[in-house]
JSON list of C-alpha atoms and ligand atoms in Angstrom, two decimals:
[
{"chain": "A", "resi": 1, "resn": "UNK", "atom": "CA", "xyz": [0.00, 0.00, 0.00]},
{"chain": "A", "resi": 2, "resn": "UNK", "atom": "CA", "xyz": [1.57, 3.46, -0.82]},
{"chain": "A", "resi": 3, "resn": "UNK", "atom": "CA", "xyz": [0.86, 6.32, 1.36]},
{"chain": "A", "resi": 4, "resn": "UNK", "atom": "CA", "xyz": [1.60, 10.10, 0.52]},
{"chain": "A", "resi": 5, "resn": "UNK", "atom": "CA", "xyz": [2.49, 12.42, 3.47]},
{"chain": "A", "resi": 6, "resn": "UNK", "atom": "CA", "xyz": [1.85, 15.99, 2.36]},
{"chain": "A", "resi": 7, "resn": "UNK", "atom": "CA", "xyz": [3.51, 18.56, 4.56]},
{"chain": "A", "resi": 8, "resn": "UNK", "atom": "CA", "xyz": [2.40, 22.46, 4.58]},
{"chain": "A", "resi": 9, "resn": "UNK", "atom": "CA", "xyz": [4.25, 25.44, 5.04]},
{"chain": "A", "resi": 10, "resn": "UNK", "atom": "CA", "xyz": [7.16, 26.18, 6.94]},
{"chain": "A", "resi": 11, "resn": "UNK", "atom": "CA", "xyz": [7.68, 22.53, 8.11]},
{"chain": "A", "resi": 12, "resn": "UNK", "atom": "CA", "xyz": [10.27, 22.62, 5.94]},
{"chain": "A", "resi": 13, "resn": "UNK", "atom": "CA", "xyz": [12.36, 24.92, 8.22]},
{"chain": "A", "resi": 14, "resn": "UNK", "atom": "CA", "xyz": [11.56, 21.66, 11.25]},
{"chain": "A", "resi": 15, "resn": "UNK", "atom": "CA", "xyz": [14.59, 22.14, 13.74]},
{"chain": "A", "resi": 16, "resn": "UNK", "atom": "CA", "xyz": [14.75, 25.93, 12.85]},
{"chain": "A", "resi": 17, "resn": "UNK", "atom": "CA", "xyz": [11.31, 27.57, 13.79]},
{"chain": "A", "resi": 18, "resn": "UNK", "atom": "CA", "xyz": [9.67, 27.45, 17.31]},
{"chain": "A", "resi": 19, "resn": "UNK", "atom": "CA", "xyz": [11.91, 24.58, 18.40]},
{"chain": "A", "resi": 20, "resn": "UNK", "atom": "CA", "xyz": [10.46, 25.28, 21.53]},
{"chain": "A", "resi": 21, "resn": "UNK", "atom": "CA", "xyz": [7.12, 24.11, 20.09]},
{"chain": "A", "resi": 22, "resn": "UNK", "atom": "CA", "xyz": [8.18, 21.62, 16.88]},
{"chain": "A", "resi": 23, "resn": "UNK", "atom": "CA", "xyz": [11.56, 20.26, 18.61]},
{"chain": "A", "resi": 24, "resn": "UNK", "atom": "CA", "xyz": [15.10, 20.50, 17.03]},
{"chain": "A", "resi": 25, "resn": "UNK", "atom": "CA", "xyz": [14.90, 17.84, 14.51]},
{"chain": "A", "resi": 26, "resn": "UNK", "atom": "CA", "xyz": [14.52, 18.50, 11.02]},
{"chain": "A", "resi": 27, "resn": "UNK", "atom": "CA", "xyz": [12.20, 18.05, 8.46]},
{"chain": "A", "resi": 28, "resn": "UNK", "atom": "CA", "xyz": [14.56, 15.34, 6.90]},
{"chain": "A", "resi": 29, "resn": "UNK", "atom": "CA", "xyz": [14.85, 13.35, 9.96]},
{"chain": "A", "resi": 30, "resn": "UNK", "atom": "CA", "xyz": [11.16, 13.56, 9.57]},
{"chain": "A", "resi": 31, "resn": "UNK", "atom": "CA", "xyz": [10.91, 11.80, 7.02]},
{"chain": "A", "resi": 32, "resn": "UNK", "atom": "CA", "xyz": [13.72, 9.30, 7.78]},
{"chain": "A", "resi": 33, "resn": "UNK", "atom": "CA", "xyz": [11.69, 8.41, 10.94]},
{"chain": "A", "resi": 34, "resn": "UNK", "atom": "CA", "xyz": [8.54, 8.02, 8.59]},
{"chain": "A", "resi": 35, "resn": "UNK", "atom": "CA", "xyz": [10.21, 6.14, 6.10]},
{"chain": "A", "resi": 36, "resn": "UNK", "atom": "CA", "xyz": [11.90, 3.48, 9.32]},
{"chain": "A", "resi": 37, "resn": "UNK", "atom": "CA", "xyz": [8.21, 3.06, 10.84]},
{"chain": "A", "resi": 38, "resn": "UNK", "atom": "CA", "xyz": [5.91, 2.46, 7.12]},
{"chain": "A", "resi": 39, "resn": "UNK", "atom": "CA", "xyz": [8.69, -0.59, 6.29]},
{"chain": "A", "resi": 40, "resn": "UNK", "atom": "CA", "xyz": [8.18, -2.15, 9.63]},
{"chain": "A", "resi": 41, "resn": "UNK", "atom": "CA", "xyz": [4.29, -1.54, 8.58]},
{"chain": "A", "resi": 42, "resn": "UNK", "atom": "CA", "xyz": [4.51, -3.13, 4.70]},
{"chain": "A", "resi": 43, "resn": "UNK", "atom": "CA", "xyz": [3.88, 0.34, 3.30]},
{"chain": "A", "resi": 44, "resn": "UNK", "atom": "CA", "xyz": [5.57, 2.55, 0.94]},
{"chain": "A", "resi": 45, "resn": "UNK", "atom": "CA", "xyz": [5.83, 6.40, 1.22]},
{"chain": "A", "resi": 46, "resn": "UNK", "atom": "CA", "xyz": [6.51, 9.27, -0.79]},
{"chain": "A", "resi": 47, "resn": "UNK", "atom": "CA", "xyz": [6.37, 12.96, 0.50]},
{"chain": "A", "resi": 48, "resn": "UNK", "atom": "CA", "xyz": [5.00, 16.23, -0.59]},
{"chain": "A", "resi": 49, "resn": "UNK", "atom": "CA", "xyz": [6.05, 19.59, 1.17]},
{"chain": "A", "resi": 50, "resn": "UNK", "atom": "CA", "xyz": [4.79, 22.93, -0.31]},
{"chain": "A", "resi": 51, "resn": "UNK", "atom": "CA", "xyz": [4.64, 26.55, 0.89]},
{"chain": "A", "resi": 52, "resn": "UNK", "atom": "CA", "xyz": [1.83, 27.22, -1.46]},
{"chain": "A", "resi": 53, "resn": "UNK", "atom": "CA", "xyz": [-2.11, 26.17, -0.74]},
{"chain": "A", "resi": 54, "resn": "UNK", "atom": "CA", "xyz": [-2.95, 25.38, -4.78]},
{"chain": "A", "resi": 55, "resn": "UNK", "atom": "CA", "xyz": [0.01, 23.29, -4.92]},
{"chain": "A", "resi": 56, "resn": "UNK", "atom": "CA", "xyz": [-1.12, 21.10, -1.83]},
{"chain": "A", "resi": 57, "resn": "UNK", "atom": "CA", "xyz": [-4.56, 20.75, -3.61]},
{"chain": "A", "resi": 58, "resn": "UNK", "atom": "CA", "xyz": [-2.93, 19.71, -6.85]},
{"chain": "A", "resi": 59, "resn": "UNK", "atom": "CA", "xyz": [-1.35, 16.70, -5.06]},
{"chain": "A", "resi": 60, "resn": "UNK", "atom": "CA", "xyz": [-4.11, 15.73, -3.75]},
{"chain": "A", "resi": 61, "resn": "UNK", "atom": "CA", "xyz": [-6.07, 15.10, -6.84]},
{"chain": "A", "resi": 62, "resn": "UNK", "atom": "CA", "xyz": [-2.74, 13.63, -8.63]},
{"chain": "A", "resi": 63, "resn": "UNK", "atom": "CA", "xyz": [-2.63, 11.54, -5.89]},
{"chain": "A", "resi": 64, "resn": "UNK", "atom": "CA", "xyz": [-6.04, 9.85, -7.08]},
{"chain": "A", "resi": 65, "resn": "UNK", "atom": "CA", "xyz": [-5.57, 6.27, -8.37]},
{"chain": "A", "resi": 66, "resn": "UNK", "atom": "CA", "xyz": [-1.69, 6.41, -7.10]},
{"chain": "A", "resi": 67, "resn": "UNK", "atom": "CA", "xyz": [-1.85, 6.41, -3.53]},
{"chain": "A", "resi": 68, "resn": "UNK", "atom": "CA", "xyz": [-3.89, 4.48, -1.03]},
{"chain": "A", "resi": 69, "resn": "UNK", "atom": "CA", "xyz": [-3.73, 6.73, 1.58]},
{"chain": "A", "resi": 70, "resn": "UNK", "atom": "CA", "xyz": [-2.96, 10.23, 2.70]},
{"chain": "A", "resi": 71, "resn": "UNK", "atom": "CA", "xyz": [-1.34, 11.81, 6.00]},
{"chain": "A", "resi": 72, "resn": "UNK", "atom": "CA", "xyz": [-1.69, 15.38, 5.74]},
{"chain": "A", "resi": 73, "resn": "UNK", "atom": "CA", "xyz": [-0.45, 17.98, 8.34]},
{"chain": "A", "resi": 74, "resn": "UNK", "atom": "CA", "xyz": [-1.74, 21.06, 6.01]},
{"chain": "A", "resi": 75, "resn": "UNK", "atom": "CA", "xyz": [0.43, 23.45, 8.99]},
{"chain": "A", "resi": 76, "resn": "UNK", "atom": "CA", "xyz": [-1.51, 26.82, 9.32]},
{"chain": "A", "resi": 77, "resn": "UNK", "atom": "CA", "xyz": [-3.62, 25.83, 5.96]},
{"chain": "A", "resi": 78, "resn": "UNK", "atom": "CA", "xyz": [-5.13, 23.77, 8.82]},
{"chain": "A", "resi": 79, "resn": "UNK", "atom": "CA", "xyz": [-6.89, 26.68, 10.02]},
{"chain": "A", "resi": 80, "resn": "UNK", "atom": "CA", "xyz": [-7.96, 28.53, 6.76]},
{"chain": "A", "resi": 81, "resn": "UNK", "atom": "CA", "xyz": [-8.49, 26.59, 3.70]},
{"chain": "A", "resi": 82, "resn": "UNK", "atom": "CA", "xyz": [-11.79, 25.26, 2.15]},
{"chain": "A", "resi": 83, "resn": "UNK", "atom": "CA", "xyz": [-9.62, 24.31, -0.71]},
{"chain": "A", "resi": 84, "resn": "UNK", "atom": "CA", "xyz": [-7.84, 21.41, 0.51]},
{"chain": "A", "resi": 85, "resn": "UNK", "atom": "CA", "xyz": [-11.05, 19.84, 2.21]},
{"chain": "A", "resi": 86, "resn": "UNK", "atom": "CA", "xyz": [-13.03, 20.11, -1.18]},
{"chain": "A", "resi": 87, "resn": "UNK", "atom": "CA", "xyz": [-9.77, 18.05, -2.71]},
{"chain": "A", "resi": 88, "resn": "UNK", "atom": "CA", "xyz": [-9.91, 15.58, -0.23]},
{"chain": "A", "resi": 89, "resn": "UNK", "atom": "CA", "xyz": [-13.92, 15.37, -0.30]},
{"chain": "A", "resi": 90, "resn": "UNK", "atom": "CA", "xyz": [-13.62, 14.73, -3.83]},
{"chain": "A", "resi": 91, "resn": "UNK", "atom": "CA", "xyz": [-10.60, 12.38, -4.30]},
{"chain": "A", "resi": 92, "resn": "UNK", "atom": "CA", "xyz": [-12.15, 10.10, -1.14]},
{"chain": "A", "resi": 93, "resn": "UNK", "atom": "CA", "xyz": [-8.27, 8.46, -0.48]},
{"chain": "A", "resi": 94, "resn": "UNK", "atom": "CA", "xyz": [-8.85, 7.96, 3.15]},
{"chain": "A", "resi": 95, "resn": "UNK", "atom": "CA", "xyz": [-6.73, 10.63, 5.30]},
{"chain": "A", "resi": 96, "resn": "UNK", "atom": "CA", "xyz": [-4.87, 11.21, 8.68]},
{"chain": "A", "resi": 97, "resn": "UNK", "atom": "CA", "xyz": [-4.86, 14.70, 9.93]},
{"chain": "A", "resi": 98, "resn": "UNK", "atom": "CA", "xyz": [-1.57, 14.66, 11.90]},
{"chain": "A", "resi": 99, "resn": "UNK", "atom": "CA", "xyz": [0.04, 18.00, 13.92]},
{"chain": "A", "resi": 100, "resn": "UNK", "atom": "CA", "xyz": [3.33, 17.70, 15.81]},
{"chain": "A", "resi": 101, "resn": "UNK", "atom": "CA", "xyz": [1.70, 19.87, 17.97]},
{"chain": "A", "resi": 102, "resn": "UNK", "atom": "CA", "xyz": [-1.38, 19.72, 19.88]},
{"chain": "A", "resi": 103, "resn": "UNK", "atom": "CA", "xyz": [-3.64, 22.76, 18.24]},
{"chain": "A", "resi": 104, "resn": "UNK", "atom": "CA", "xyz": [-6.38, 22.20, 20.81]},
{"chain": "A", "resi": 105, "resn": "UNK", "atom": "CA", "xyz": [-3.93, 23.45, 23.78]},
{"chain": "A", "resi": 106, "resn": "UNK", "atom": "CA", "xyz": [-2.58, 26.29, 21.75]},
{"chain": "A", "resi": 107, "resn": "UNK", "atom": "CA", "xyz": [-4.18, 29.42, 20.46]},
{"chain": "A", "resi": 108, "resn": "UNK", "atom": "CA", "xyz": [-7.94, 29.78, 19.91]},
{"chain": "A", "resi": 109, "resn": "UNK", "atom": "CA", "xyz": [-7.48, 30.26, 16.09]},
{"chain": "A", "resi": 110, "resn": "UNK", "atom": "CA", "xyz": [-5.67, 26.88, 15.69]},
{"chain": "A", "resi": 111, "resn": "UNK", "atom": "CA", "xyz": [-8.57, 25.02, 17.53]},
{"chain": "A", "resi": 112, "resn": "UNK", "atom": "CA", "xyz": [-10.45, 24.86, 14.07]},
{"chain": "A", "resi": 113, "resn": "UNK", "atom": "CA", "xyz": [-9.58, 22.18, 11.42]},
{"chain": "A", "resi": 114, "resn": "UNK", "atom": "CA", "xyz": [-11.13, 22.44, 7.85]},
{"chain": "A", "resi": 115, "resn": "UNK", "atom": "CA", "xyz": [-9.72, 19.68, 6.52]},
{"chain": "A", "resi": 116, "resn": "UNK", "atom": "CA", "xyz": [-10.69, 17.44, 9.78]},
{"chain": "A", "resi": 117, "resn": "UNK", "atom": "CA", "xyz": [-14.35, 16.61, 8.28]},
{"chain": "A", "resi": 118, "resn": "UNK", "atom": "CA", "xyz": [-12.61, 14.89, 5.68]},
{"chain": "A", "resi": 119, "resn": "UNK", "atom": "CA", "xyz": [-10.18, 13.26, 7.72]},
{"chain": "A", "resi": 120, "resn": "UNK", "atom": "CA", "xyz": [-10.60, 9.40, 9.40]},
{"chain": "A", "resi": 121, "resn": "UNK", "atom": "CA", "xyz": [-8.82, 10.83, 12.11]},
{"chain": "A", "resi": 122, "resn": "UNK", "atom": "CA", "xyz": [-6.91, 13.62, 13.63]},
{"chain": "A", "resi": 123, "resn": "UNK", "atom": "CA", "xyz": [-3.93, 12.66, 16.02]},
{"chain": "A", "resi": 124, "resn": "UNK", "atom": "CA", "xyz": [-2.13, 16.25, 17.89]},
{"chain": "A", "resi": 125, "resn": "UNK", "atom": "CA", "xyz": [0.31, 16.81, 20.22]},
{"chain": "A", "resi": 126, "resn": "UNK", "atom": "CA", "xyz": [2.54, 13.71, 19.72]},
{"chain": "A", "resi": 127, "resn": "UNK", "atom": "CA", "xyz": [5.52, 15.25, 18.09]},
{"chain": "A", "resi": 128, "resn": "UNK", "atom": "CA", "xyz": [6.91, 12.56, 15.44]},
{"chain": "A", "resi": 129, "resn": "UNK", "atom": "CA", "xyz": [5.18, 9.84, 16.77]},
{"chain": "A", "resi": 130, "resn": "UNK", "atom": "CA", "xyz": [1.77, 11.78, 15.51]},
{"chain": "A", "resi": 131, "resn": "UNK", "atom": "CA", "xyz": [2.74, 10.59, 11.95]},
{"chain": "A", "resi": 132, "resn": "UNK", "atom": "CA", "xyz": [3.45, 6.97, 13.22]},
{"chain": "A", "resi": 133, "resn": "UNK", "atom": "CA", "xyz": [0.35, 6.89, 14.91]},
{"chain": "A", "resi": 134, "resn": "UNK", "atom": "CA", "xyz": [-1.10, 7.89, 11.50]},
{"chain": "A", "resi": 135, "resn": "UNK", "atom": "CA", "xyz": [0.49, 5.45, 9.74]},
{"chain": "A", "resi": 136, "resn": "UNK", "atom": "CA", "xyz": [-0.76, 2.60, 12.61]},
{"chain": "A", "resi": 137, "resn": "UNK", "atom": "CA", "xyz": [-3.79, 3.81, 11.46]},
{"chain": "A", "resi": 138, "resn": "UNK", "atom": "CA", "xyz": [-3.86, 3.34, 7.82]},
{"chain": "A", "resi": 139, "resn": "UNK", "atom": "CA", "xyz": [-2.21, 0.20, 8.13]},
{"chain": "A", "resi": 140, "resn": "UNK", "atom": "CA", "xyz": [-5.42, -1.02, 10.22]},
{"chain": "A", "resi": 141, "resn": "UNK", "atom": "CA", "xyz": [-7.88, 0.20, 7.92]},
{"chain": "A", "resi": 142, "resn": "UNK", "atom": "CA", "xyz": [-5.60, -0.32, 4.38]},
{"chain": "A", "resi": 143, "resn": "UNK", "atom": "CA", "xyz": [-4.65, -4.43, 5.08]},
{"chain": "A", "resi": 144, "resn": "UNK", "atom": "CA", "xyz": [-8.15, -4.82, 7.26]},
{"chain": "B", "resi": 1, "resn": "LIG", "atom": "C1", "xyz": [1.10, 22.42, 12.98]},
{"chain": "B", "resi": 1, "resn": "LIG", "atom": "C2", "xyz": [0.16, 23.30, 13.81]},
{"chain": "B", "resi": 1, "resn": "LIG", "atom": "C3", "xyz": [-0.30, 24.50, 13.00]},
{"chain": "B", "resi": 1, "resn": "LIG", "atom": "O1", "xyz": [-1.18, 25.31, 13.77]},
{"chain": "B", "resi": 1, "resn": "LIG", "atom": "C4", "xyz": [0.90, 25.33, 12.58]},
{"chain": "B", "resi": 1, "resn": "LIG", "atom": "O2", "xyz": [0.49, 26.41, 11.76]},
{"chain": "B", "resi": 1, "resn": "LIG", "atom": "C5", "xyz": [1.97, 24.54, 11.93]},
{"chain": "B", "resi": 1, "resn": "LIG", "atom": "C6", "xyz": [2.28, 23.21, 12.45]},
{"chain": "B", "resi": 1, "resn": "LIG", "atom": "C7", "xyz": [1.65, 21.25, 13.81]},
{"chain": "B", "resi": 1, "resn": "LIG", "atom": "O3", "xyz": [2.15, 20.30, 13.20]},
{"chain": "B", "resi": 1, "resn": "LIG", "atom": "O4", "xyz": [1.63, 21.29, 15.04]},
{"chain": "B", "resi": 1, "resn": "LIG", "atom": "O5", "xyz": [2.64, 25.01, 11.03]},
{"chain": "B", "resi": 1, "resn": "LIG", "atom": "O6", "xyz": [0.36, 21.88, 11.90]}
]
């Protein structure tokens, strides 16, 4: 099963901004630590990261027919765009919401989740381990 993990803006600069927040490791180690738990899990990954809200919603229609499932953490496009839950309404590839951080304990304006009410789940606050969880997750529903 092949799984795409789409990545929003700024987690590109993981281990650089609010490391008090998103830790010191980077967004490479990220995906290293992604890469070590989907083996262990029979799936395959492959990884999106964009700055840009149009580009995130192209990948997730490409990603019809390609991938079997998506973990998204859409960063402050979380909060803001309609876009990227129309996408994943209308590609239906089931999807993990995933945050490093957890948005429910932080400021009011990160407490709302558009693309959540397309989302099988939403895991928060677990640093990396959000995206394994996420992964646990598909692997369940994916090979049920
Ligand atoms: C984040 C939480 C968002 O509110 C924030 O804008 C991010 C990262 C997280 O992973 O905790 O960029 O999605």
């Amino acid at each position: 099963m092949k799984i795409l993990v789409i990545s929003g803006p700024n987690l590109n600069l993981l281990g650089i901004r609010n490391t008090d927040i998103y830790g010191h490791q980077s967004y490479a180690d990220l995906q290293n630590y992604i890469q070590k738990h989907a083996e262990s899990l029979q799936l395959q990954t492959a990884f999106y990261q964009s700055n840009m809200e149009g580009d995130i919603v192209n990948a997730i229609q490409n990603a019809r027919g390609v991938y079997d499932g998506i973990i998204l953490n859409a960063a402050a496009y979380t909060h803001t765009s309609i876009a990227i839950l129309d996408a994943l309404e209308a590609v239906k590839i089931p999807c993990v919401e995933v945050h490093l951080s957890n948005i429910h304990a932080r400021e009011e304006f990160r407490r709302q989740s558009y693309p959540a009410r397309a989302c099988i789940a939403q895991i928060a606050g677990c640093g990396f381990r959000s995206y394994r969880y996420a992964l646990m997750e598909l692997a369940e529903m994916l090979y049920a």
